[in-house]
Tab-separated table of C-alpha atoms in Angstrom:
chain	number	residue	atom	x	y	z
A	242	MET	CA	16.926	59.428	-16.674
A	243	TYR	CA	14.019	58.154	-18.543
A	244	THR	CA	12.058	58.976	-21.590
A	245	GLN	CA	9.642	56.708	-23.204
A	246	ALA	CA	8.079	57.160	-26.584
A	247	LEU	CA	4.559	57.729	-25.349
A	248	ASP	CA	2.219	58.358	-28.171
A	249	SER	CA	-0.792	60.315	-27.179
A	250	PRO	CA	-3.595	62.029	-29.073
A	251	GLY	CA	-3.614	65.670	-29.996
A	252	ALA	CA	-0.398	65.983	-31.952
A	253	GLU	CA	-2.001	65.971	-35.353
A	254	PRO	CA	-0.964	68.963	-37.401
A	255	ARG	CA	-4.022	71.137	-37.879
A	256	SER	CA	-4.832	72.440	-41.283
A	257	PRO	CA	-3.580	76.015	-41.406
A	258	ALA	CA	-6.262	78.600	-40.662
A	259	SER	CA	-5.186	81.056	-43.328
A	260	ALA	CA	-2.800	81.641	-46.187
A	261	GLY	CA	-0.617	83.694	-43.837
A	262	GLU	CA	-0.494	80.835	-41.398
A	263	ALA	CA	0.421	78.383	-44.148
A	264	GLU	CA	3.252	80.648	-45.229
A	265	ARG	CA	4.551	80.847	-41.652
A	266	GLU	CA	4.392	77.072	-41.331
A	267	ARG	CA	6.305	76.694	-44.580
A	268	ARG	CA	9.031	79.065	-43.358
A	269	PHE	CA	9.094	77.269	-40.001
A	270	GLN	CA	9.617	73.919	-41.719
A	271	GLU	CA	12.408	75.451	-43.826
A	272	ARG	CA	14.178	76.566	-40.668
A	273	ILE	CA	13.868	73.026	-39.267
A	274	ASP	CA	15.132	71.541	-42.530
A	275	ARG	CA	18.170	73.823	-42.359
A	276	ASP	CA	18.833	72.391	-38.855
A	277	GLU	CA	18.178	75.738	-37.196
A	278	LYS	CA	17.124	75.573	-33.546
A	279	ILE	CA	13.760	76.943	-32.503
A	280	GLU	CA	13.832	79.195	-29.421
A	281	PRO	CA	10.984	80.035	-27.017
A	282	LYS	CA	9.930	83.381	-28.482
A	283	ASP	CA	10.091	82.220	-32.122
A	284	TRP	CA	6.855	81.585	-33.973
A	285	MET	CA	5.938	77.903	-34.045
A	286	PRO	CA	2.901	75.897	-35.182
A	287	GLU	CA	0.493	75.081	-32.384
A	288	GLY	CA	0.922	71.343	-33.030
A	289	TYR	CA	4.683	71.645	-32.553
A	290	ARG	CA	4.174	73.529	-29.286
A	291	GLN	CA	1.623	71.040	-27.934
A	292	THR	CA	3.659	67.992	-28.972
A	293	LEU	CA	6.689	69.377	-27.180
A	294	ILE	CA	4.798	70.390	-24.033
A	295	ARG	CA	3.383	66.905	-23.790
A	296	GLN	CA	6.634	65.101	-24.500
A	297	ILE	CA	8.802	67.249	-22.206
A	298	ALA	CA	6.205	67.136	-19.410
A	299	GLN	CA	5.963	63.332	-19.646
A	300	HIS	CA	9.712	63.161	-19.557
A	301	ALA	CA	9.845	65.448	-16.489
A	302	HIS	CA	7.146	63.443	-14.686
A	303	SER	CA	9.108	60.270	-15.428
A	304	GLU	CA	12.180	61.677	-13.724
A	305	ILE	CA	10.175	62.664	-10.668
A	306	VAL	CA	8.225	59.413	-10.330
A	307	GLY	CA	11.448	57.568	-11.196
A	308	MET	CA	12.923	58.633	-7.872
A	309	LEU	CA	10.404	56.410	-6.036
A	310	PRO	CA	11.422	52.831	-7.001
A	311	GLU	CA	15.066	53.596	-6.254
A	312	GLY	CA	14.377	55.738	-3.189
A	313	ASN	CA	12.793	52.583	-1.822
A	314	TRP	CA	16.290	51.099	-1.326
A	315	ILE	CA	18.254	54.055	0.016
A	316	THR	CA	17.854	53.032	3.645
A	317	ARG	CA	18.667	49.433	2.828
A	318	ALA	CA	21.656	49.841	0.535
A	319	PRO	CA	24.182	47.110	1.436
A	320	THR	CA	27.179	49.405	2.067
A	321	LEU	CA	27.835	53.057	2.789
A	322	ARG	CA	29.417	53.432	-0.681
A	323	ARG	CA	26.320	52.058	-2.372
A	324	LYS	CA	24.137	54.322	-0.260
A	325	LEU	CA	26.115	57.446	-1.179
A	326	VAL	CA	25.928	56.553	-4.857
A	327	LEU	CA	22.223	55.808	-4.766
A	328	ILE	CA	21.431	59.092	-2.991
A	329	ALA	CA	23.465	60.986	-5.613
A	330	LYS	CA	21.670	59.184	-8.413
A	331	VAL	CA	18.210	59.839	-7.032
A	332	GLN	CA	19.139	63.467	-6.496
A	333	ASP	CA	20.217	63.653	-10.135
A	334	GLU	CA	16.803	62.340	-11.223
A	335	GLY	CA	15.140	65.097	-9.234
A	336	GLY	CA	17.440	67.627	-10.888
A	337	HIS	CA	16.636	66.219	-14.321
A	338	GLY	CA	12.944	66.656	-13.586
A	339	MET	CA	13.639	70.302	-12.718
A	340	TYR	CA	15.581	70.968	-15.938
A	341	LEU	CA	12.745	69.445	-17.952
A	342	TYR	CA	9.916	71.257	-16.199
A	343	SER	CA	11.792	74.502	-16.886
A	344	ALA	CA	12.150	73.597	-20.546
A	345	ALA	CA	8.404	72.832	-20.788
A	346	GLU	CA	7.574	76.158	-19.125
A	347	THR	CA	9.320	78.055	-21.922
A	348	LEU	CA	6.455	76.879	-24.139
A	349	GLY	CA	3.844	78.677	-22.068
A	350	VAL	CA	2.625	76.096	-19.562
A	351	SER	CA	3.064	76.765	-15.823
A	352	ARG	CA	4.864	74.538	-13.342
A	353	GLY	CA	1.749	74.438	-11.207
A	354	GLU	CA	-0.364	73.126	-14.084
A	355	LEU	CA	2.143	70.402	-14.858
A	356	ILE	CA	2.327	69.229	-11.258
A	357	GLU	CA	-1.417	69.382	-10.979
A	358	GLN	CA	-1.799	67.178	-14.092
A	359	LEU	CA	0.593	64.601	-12.638
A	360	LEU	CA	-1.054	64.503	-9.219
A	361	ALA	CA	-4.534	64.306	-10.727
A	362	GLY	CA	-3.479	61.270	-12.741
A	363	ARG	CA	-4.083	63.058	-16.068
A	364	ALA	CA	-0.446	63.038	-17.158
A	365	LYS	CA	1.582	60.104	-18.379
A	366	TYR	CA	4.995	59.034	-17.221
A	367	SER	CA	7.190	56.153	-18.257
A	368	SER	CA	5.376	52.918	-17.425
A	369	ILE	CA	8.614	51.296	-16.267
A	370	PHE	CA	8.208	52.982	-12.876
A	371	ASN	CA	5.030	51.125	-12.207
A	372	TYR	CA	7.061	47.988	-11.526
A	373	PRO	CA	8.219	47.285	-7.976
A	374	THR	CA	11.841	47.095	-6.750
A	375	LEU	CA	11.700	43.840	-4.799
A	376	THR	CA	15.396	43.182	-4.137
A	377	TRP	CA	18.683	45.088	-4.114
A	378	ALA	CA	19.496	43.548	-7.486
A	379	ASP	CA	16.634	45.592	-8.942
A	380	ILE	CA	18.659	48.718	-8.254
A	381	GLY	CA	21.444	47.215	-10.365
A	382	ALA	CA	19.043	46.195	-13.129
A	383	ILE	CA	17.395	49.633	-13.202
A	384	GLY	CA	20.724	51.432	-13.570
A	385	TRP	CA	21.985	49.038	-16.210
A	386	LEU	CA	18.821	48.459	-18.247
A	387	VAL	CA	16.396	51.303	-17.546
A	388	ASP	CA	19.043	54.031	-17.586
A	389	GLY	CA	20.708	52.284	-20.511
A	390	ALA	CA	17.482	52.393	-22.503
A	391	ALA	CA	16.913	55.999	-21.464
A	392	ILE	CA	20.393	57.017	-22.647
A	393	MET	CA	19.728	55.355	-26.007
A	394	ASN	CA	16.546	57.419	-26.291
A	395	GLN	CA	18.020	60.642	-24.990
A	396	ILE	CA	21.235	61.001	-26.946
A	397	PRO	CA	19.395	61.813	-30.200
A	398	LEU	CA	17.216	64.291	-28.245
A	399	CYS	CA	20.323	66.395	-27.616
A	400	ARG	CA	19.926	67.380	-31.294
A	401	CYS	CA	16.193	68.026	-31.017
A	402	SER	CA	15.010	71.101	-32.940
A	403	TYR	CA	13.729	72.891	-29.814
A	404	GLY	CA	16.644	74.685	-28.157
A	405	PRO	CA	15.667	74.545	-24.451
A	406	TYR	CA	14.794	70.829	-24.659
A	407	ALA	CA	18.025	70.015	-26.498
A	408	ARG	CA	20.099	71.964	-23.938
A	409	ALA	CA	18.385	70.193	-21.019
A	410	MET	CA	19.116	66.873	-22.694
A	411	VAL	CA	22.813	67.672	-23.136
A	412	ARG	CA	23.050	68.361	-19.399
A	413	ILE	CA	21.086	65.221	-18.541
A	414	CYS	CA	23.094	62.947	-20.835
A	415	LYS	CA	26.346	64.178	-19.268
A	416	GLU	CA	25.099	63.163	-15.860
A	417	GLU	CA	23.459	59.957	-16.964
A	418	SER	CA	26.348	57.687	-17.823
A	419	PHE	CA	27.383	57.257	-14.184
A	420	HIS	CA	23.877	55.985	-13.526
A	421	GLN	CA	24.223	53.168	-15.987
A	422	ARG	CA	27.745	52.244	-14.927
A	423	GLN	CA	26.886	52.091	-11.223
A	424	GLY	CA	23.982	49.780	-12.075
A	425	TYR	CA	26.145	47.462	-14.136
A	426	GLU	CA	28.716	47.432	-11.346
A	427	ILE	CA	26.039	46.248	-8.900
A	428	MET	CA	25.038	43.483	-11.330
A	429	LEU	CA	28.668	42.468	-11.795
A	430	THR	CA	29.252	42.235	-8.059
A	431	LEU	CA	26.156	40.090	-7.581
A	432	ALA	CA	26.881	37.927	-10.618
A	433	ARG	CA	30.335	37.158	-9.228
A	434	GLY	CA	29.017	36.621	-5.708
A	435	THR	CA	27.406	33.709	-3.885
A	436	PRO	CA	24.899	31.430	-5.644
A	437	ALA	CA	22.106	33.286	-3.865
A	438	GLN	CA	23.404	36.626	-5.115
A	439	ARG	CA	23.717	35.294	-8.691
A	440	GLU	CA	20.172	34.082	-8.462
A	441	MET	CA	19.048	37.495	-7.279
A	442	ALA	CA	20.772	39.149	-10.254
A	443	GLN	CA	19.184	36.691	-12.680
A	444	ASP	CA	15.767	37.246	-11.170
A	445	ALA	CA	16.128	41.030	-11.574
A	446	LEU	CA	17.162	40.640	-15.229
A	447	ASN	CA	14.184	38.343	-15.773
A	448	ARG	CA	11.762	40.947	-14.458
A	449	TRP	CA	13.297	44.097	-16.012
A	450	TRP	CA	14.305	42.880	-19.471
A	451	TRP	CA	10.938	43.069	-21.231
A	452	PRO	CA	9.687	46.256	-19.555
A	453	SER	CA	13.019	47.893	-20.587
A	454	LEU	CA	12.434	46.933	-24.227
A	455	MET	CA	8.940	48.408	-23.967
A	456	MET	CA	10.400	51.760	-22.835
A	457	PHE	CA	11.085	52.559	-26.497
A	458	GLY	CA	7.348	52.686	-27.141
A	459	PRO	CA	5.096	50.838	-29.570
A	460	SER	CA	6.538	49.349	-32.740
A	461	ASP	CA	6.839	51.679	-35.715
A	462	ALA	CA	3.823	50.100	-37.405
A	463	GLU	CA	1.643	51.087	-34.440
A	464	SER	CA	3.200	54.448	-33.705
A	465	VAL	CA	1.050	57.089	-35.347
A	466	HIS	CA	2.999	60.230	-34.433
A	467	THR	CA	6.490	59.223	-35.378
A	468	ALA	CA	6.389	60.680	-38.895
A	469	GLN	CA	5.344	64.196	-37.849
A	470	SER	CA	7.789	64.268	-34.950
A	471	MET	CA	10.563	63.207	-37.324
A	472	ARG	CA	9.645	65.983	-39.780
A	473	TRP	CA	9.843	68.471	-36.927
A	474	LYS	CA	13.116	66.900	-35.774
A	475	ILE	CA	11.724	66.386	-32.296
A	476	LYS	CA	12.491	62.759	-32.884
A	477	ARG	CA	15.465	61.557	-34.913
A	478	PHE	CA	15.096	57.769	-34.927
A	479	SER	CA	12.082	55.483	-34.805
A	480	ASN	CA	11.119	53.464	-31.721
A	481	ASP	CA	12.164	50.191	-33.374
A	482	GLU	CA	15.535	51.520	-34.499
A	483	LEU	CA	16.402	52.664	-30.973
A	484	ARG	CA	15.119	49.444	-29.438
A	485	GLN	CA	17.284	47.384	-31.786
A	486	ARG	CA	20.377	49.441	-30.911
A	487	PHE	CA	19.689	48.877	-27.225
A	488	ILE	CA	19.284	45.125	-27.721
A	489	ASP	CA	22.490	44.920	-29.734
A	490	VAL	CA	24.610	46.619	-27.086
A	491	THR	CA	22.912	45.050	-24.059
A	492	VAL	CA	22.862	41.351	-24.934
A	493	PRO	CA	26.696	41.121	-24.930
A	494	GLN	CA	26.709	42.908	-21.543
A	495	ALA	CA	24.362	40.219	-20.194
A	496	GLN	CA	26.629	37.555	-21.662
A	497	PHE	CA	29.616	39.090	-19.864
A	498	LEU	CA	27.683	38.802	-16.604
A	499	ASP	CA	26.982	35.201	-17.574
A	500	LEU	CA	23.290	35.821	-16.984
A	501	ALA	CA	20.555	34.546	-19.300
A	502	VAL	CA	18.369	37.000	-21.203
A	503	PRO	CA	14.830	35.753	-20.493
A	504	ASP	CA	13.919	35.193	-24.134
A	505	PRO	CA	14.151	31.649	-25.520
A	506	ALA	CA	13.767	32.994	-29.071
A	507	LEU	CA	16.752	35.371	-28.826
A	508	ARG	CA	19.319	34.717	-31.552
A	509	TRP	CA	22.149	36.421	-33.421
A	510	ASP	CA	21.324	37.024	-37.036
A	511	GLU	CA	24.509	36.853	-39.093
A	512	ALA	CA	22.935	38.390	-42.203
A	513	SER	CA	21.653	41.583	-40.551
A	514	GLN	CA	24.324	41.620	-37.818
A	515	HIS	CA	21.620	42.111	-35.180
A	516	PHE	CA	20.246	40.198	-32.221
A	517	ILE	CA	16.666	39.181	-32.972
A	518	THR	CA	14.284	38.885	-30.004
A	519	GLY	CA	11.042	37.011	-29.651
A	520	PRO	CA	7.745	38.939	-29.836
A	521	ILE	CA	7.068	41.646	-27.230
A	522	ASP	CA	3.877	41.270	-25.188
A	523	TRP	CA	2.300	44.649	-25.950
A	524	SER	CA	-0.874	43.800	-24.032
A	525	GLU	CA	1.178	44.071	-20.845
A	526	PHE	CA	2.480	47.477	-21.942
A	527	GLN	CA	-1.049	48.714	-22.608
A	528	THR	CA	-2.276	47.411	-19.267
A	529	VAL	CA	0.440	49.232	-17.330
A	530	LEU	CA	-0.003	52.376	-19.411
A	531	LYS	CA	-3.720	52.410	-18.666
A	532	GLY	CA	-2.995	52.447	-14.929
A	533	HIS	CA	-3.212	48.780	-14.051
A	534	GLY	CA	0.437	47.995	-13.516
A	535	PRO	CA	1.726	46.616	-10.215
A	536	CYS	CA	2.472	50.057	-8.670
A	537	ASN	CA	0.517	52.742	-10.567
A	538	ARG	CA	-1.651	53.684	-7.575
A	539	GLU	CA	1.195	53.446	-5.105
A	540	ARG	CA	3.397	55.802	-7.178
A	541	LEU	CA	0.793	58.514	-7.524
A	542	GLY	CA	-0.208	58.060	-3.901
A	543	ALA	CA	3.409	58.660	-2.871
A	544	ARG	CA	3.677	61.802	-5.024
A	545	ARG	CA	0.423	63.198	-3.618
A	546	ALA	CA	1.493	62.462	-0.057
A	547	ALA	CA	4.828	64.228	-0.636
A	548	HIS	CA	3.057	67.213	-2.177
A	549	ASP	CA	0.616	67.463	0.728
A	550	ALA	CA	3.268	66.938	3.382
A	551	GLY	CA	5.403	69.701	1.840
A	552	ARG	CA	2.592	72.254	1.686
A	553	TRP	CA	3.435	73.895	5.017
A	554	VAL	CA	7.040	74.343	3.869
A	555	ARG	CA	5.959	76.077	0.679
A	556	GLU	CA	3.530	78.262	2.563
A	557	ALA	CA	6.117	79.168	5.204
A	558	ALA	CA	8.689	80.055	2.531
A	559	ALA	CA	6.177	82.272	0.745
A	560	ALA	CA	5.182	83.983	4.012
A	561	TYR	CA	8.811	84.554	4.940
A	562	ALA	CA	9.539	86.017	1.494
A	563	ASP	CA	6.560	88.377	1.821
A	564	LYS	CA	7.641	89.548	5.253
A	565	HIS	CA	11.201	90.047	4.103
A	566	ARG	CA	10.064	92.048	1.092
A	567	ASP	CA	7.926	94.295	3.289
A	568	ARG	CA	10.857	95.071	5.594
A	569	THR	CA	13.524	95.726	3.023
A	570	GLY	CA	11.508	96.747	-0.002
A	571	GLY	CA	13.200	94.244	-2.247
A	572	GLY	CA	16.545	92.966	-1.159
A	573	ALA	CA	17.481	90.760	-4.056
A	574	GLU	CA	20.372	93.077	-4.940
A	575	ARG	CA	22.269	91.942	-1.866
A	576	TYR	CA	22.620	88.502	-3.356
A	577	ALA	CA	23.095	89.115	-7.029
A	578	GLN	CA	25.276	92.046	-7.784
A	579	ALA	CA	25.790	91.656	-11.464
A	580	VAL	CA	29.038	93.538	-11.875
B	199	MET	CA	-3.643	74.812	-7.665
B	200	ASN	CA	-0.971	76.718	-5.769
B	201	GLU	CA	0.427	79.788	-7.370
B	202	ASP	CA	3.969	79.191	-8.568
B	203	TRP	CA	6.916	80.850	-6.869
B	204	ALA	CA	8.622	83.452	-9.045
B	205	LEU	CA	10.742	82.212	-11.934
B	206	TYR	CA	14.464	83.043	-11.810
B	207	GLU	CA	17.097	82.739	-14.526
B	208	VAL	CA	20.379	81.237	-13.387
B	209	PHE	CA	23.850	82.287	-14.595
B	210	ILE	CA	27.013	80.481	-13.558
B	211	ARG	CA	30.677	81.393	-13.718
B	212	ALA	CA	32.433	78.082	-14.358
B	213	ARG	CA	35.758	79.311	-12.957
B	214	SER	CA	37.313	82.652	-12.244
B	215	GLY	CA	38.348	84.443	-15.406
B	216	LEU	CA	35.254	83.334	-17.336
B	217	GLU	CA	31.980	85.208	-17.724
B	218	HIS	CA	28.748	84.078	-16.125
B	219	LYS	CA	26.735	82.019	-18.567
B	220	HIS	CA	23.020	81.310	-18.625
B	221	VAL	CA	22.352	77.697	-17.596
B	222	GLY	CA	18.605	77.496	-16.996
B	223	SER	CA	15.854	78.608	-14.687
B	224	LEU	CA	14.050	77.647	-11.498
B	225	HIS	CA	11.302	78.728	-9.134
B	226	ALA	CA	11.966	80.195	-5.701
B	227	ALA	CA	10.153	82.150	-3.023
B	228	ASP	CA	12.973	84.699	-2.724
B	229	ALA	CA	16.458	85.512	-3.891
B	230	ARG	CA	18.219	83.526	-1.208
B	231	MET	CA	16.211	80.408	-1.960
B	232	ALA	CA	16.892	80.949	-5.678
B	233	LEU	CA	20.624	80.876	-4.980
B	234	GLU	CA	20.335	77.763	-2.857
B	235	HIS	CA	18.197	75.969	-5.416
B	236	ALA	CA	20.586	77.033	-8.177
B	237	ARG	CA	23.429	75.504	-6.176
B	238	ASP	CA	21.548	72.196	-5.816
B	239	THR	CA	20.137	72.113	-9.327
B	240	TYR	CA	22.995	73.380	-11.469
B	241	THR	CA	26.267	72.794	-9.584
B	242	ARG	CA	26.142	69.222	-8.297
B	243	ARG	CA	29.427	68.479	-10.066
B	244	GLN	CA	31.504	71.591	-9.363
B	245	GLU	CA	30.178	73.370	-12.453
B	246	GLY	CA	30.722	76.802	-10.937
B	247	VAL	CA	32.425	79.168	-8.525
B	248	SER	CA	29.802	81.936	-8.658
B	249	ILE	CA	26.072	82.128	-9.297
B	250	TRP	CA	23.825	84.969	-10.414
B	251	VAL	CA	20.061	84.672	-10.211
B	252	VAL	CA	17.690	87.210	-11.676
B	253	ARG	CA	13.941	87.271	-11.778
B	254	SER	CA	12.878	86.208	-15.284
B	255	SER	CA	10.293	89.015	-15.309
B	256	GLU	CA	13.159	91.550	-15.039
B	257	ILE	CA	14.737	90.434	-18.315
B	258	ILE	CA	13.935	92.540	-21.338
B	259	ALA	CA	14.413	90.539	-24.514
B	260	SER	CA	14.431	91.498	-28.169
B	261	ASP	CA	11.601	90.196	-30.301
B	262	PRO	CA	12.595	87.494	-32.815
B	263	GLU	CA	10.154	89.088	-35.283
B	264	GLU	CA	12.338	92.194	-35.208
B	265	ALA	CA	15.586	90.305	-35.671
B	266	GLU	CA	15.847	91.430	-39.290
B	267	ALA	CA	15.471	95.116	-38.433
B	268	LEU	CA	17.872	94.866	-35.520
B	269	PHE	CA	20.673	92.850	-37.018
B	270	GLU	CA	20.401	93.261	-40.768
B	271	PRO	CA	22.141	96.693	-40.811
B	272	ALA	CA	25.423	95.021	-39.737
B	273	ARG	CA	25.367	92.554	-42.600
B	274	ASP	CA	26.820	94.789	-45.357
B	275	LYS	CA	29.452	96.447	-43.197
B	276	VAL	CA	32.276	94.095	-44.052
B	277	TYR	CA	34.737	96.994	-43.648
B	278	ARG	CA	34.382	96.458	-39.897
B	279	HIS	CA	36.451	93.309	-40.234
B	280	PRO	CA	40.258	93.290	-40.649
B	281	THR	CA	40.107	90.936	-43.639
B	282	PHE	CA	38.419	93.690	-45.680
B	283	TYR	CA	41.750	95.502	-46.159
B	284	ASP	CA	44.421	94.477	-48.665
B	285	ILE	CA	47.936	94.836	-47.251
B	286	PRO	CA	50.994	93.643	-49.245
B	287	GLU	CA	52.632	90.443	-48.018
B	288	GLU	CA	55.939	92.259	-47.303
B	289	VAL	CA	54.380	94.380	-44.625
B	290	LYS	CA	54.812	92.619	-41.307
B	291	ASN	CA	53.271	92.906	-37.880
B	292	ILE	CA	49.990	94.410	-38.977
C-alpha cells in the first residue's frame, strides 16, 4: 500500500575502486539508459544495490506496520460487509509486505535480518502509520488519502529499473485500487449521512490531509538522493511532482464529498492549472520520522509482541518439518510433481 | 535472530491449458506449508488453478556473465527462421 520517499544516508555513489570497476559502472549506466531491466544476478554498483535494499525494505516494513492502524477497526467495523472488506484489505497489505521482502532478498539480504532491523527500531517505515485511527471515518480517510498517495507513488515504480521490484509493484498496483475505492466509499457514506457522521468524516480529513501530503517525502530542494535515484531509474518523478499530482486529483474528490480541505491557503491557480497549497509543516514530519509521533512506540511494540507470540508456532513448524524429513527422507516430490 | 525457513520459488498455472509461470518466492518450513503460503500470498484473486513450489536452492541458473557465450551463437543463424527463404508470390500454402 504505502511507499514514502524516505531519504536516508548511505546512498552516495562511491568513487569507483579501479578502472575495471569504472568501466563496469559505465556499461551498467548504459543498460539503464537503454531502459533495460536489471536482474538479481547481473552486476550492479554497490550503491545501486544498497539504495534498493533500503528502499524496498522500508516499503515492505510500511506494508507490515500499515496493517496495525486498520486492524484496530476490524472488530468494530459497522457492518458485516465493511468487516469483510477491511479484512481483505489488511490481508492484502500483509501480502504486499511479503512480495516486497522477497524482492529485497534477491539483492542478498536475508528475511531474518530485515525483520530484525524493523523490530530493533533500526529500520524506517512510512511515518503515516504513526498516527492513530480514532474513529471509523479514519478507515475511510486512510483508504482514500493514504492509499491514494501510495498509488501515486507506486505506479511509476512499476517501471523501476530493478526487475524484481518492478514486478512486485505491478502486482501491488493491481490490488491497490480497490483499497482506495473502498475508502472513498466509506467517506461518501459518512458525508451523506447524519450531521454527526459528516462531522466525523470532516474530522478524519482534517487529521489525515497533511500527513498524506508528507508521504511524498521532503521537497525537492531538501531531497539529496533524488538525482542519483533518477539516474538509476529507481525513481521516475520527484517528490514534489508526485505530491502536486496527488493534490490535483484529490481536491476535487474532497469537493465532491462537500468536505473542506483543512488548508485556508488552498487555491486554484489558473495560470499553472494546479491547486496550490499552503506551506507544509516539515517540523512535524521530522518529529514523527525521528520516533516521536503519536504511535511510534505502540506500533513497534505491537510488532514485537506479535513476533514473540508467534515464536512457538515457528518453532513447532520447524520441528514438524524436521521430523517429517527424517521419516520420509524428503517428501517434497509428493506435492510438486513438475510434469 | 532466528534462522530463516527455506526459500521456495512459486509457479502458478493461471488456467488449464497454460503453462506454469514464475510469480515470486516465499519462505516455508516444508513443502506443504510452501503450497499453503503460495495459495495465500499469490492466489487471493483466483490467479491460478495449480501451484508448483520448488526450493530455490534446487534451481540451477545460467550466469549473466556468460550470456554472450551461451546465446551469441544463435544470433547469425537467420536461416532458422522462415522469413530467410525467398518463395515466389504465386506459390500458395507454404
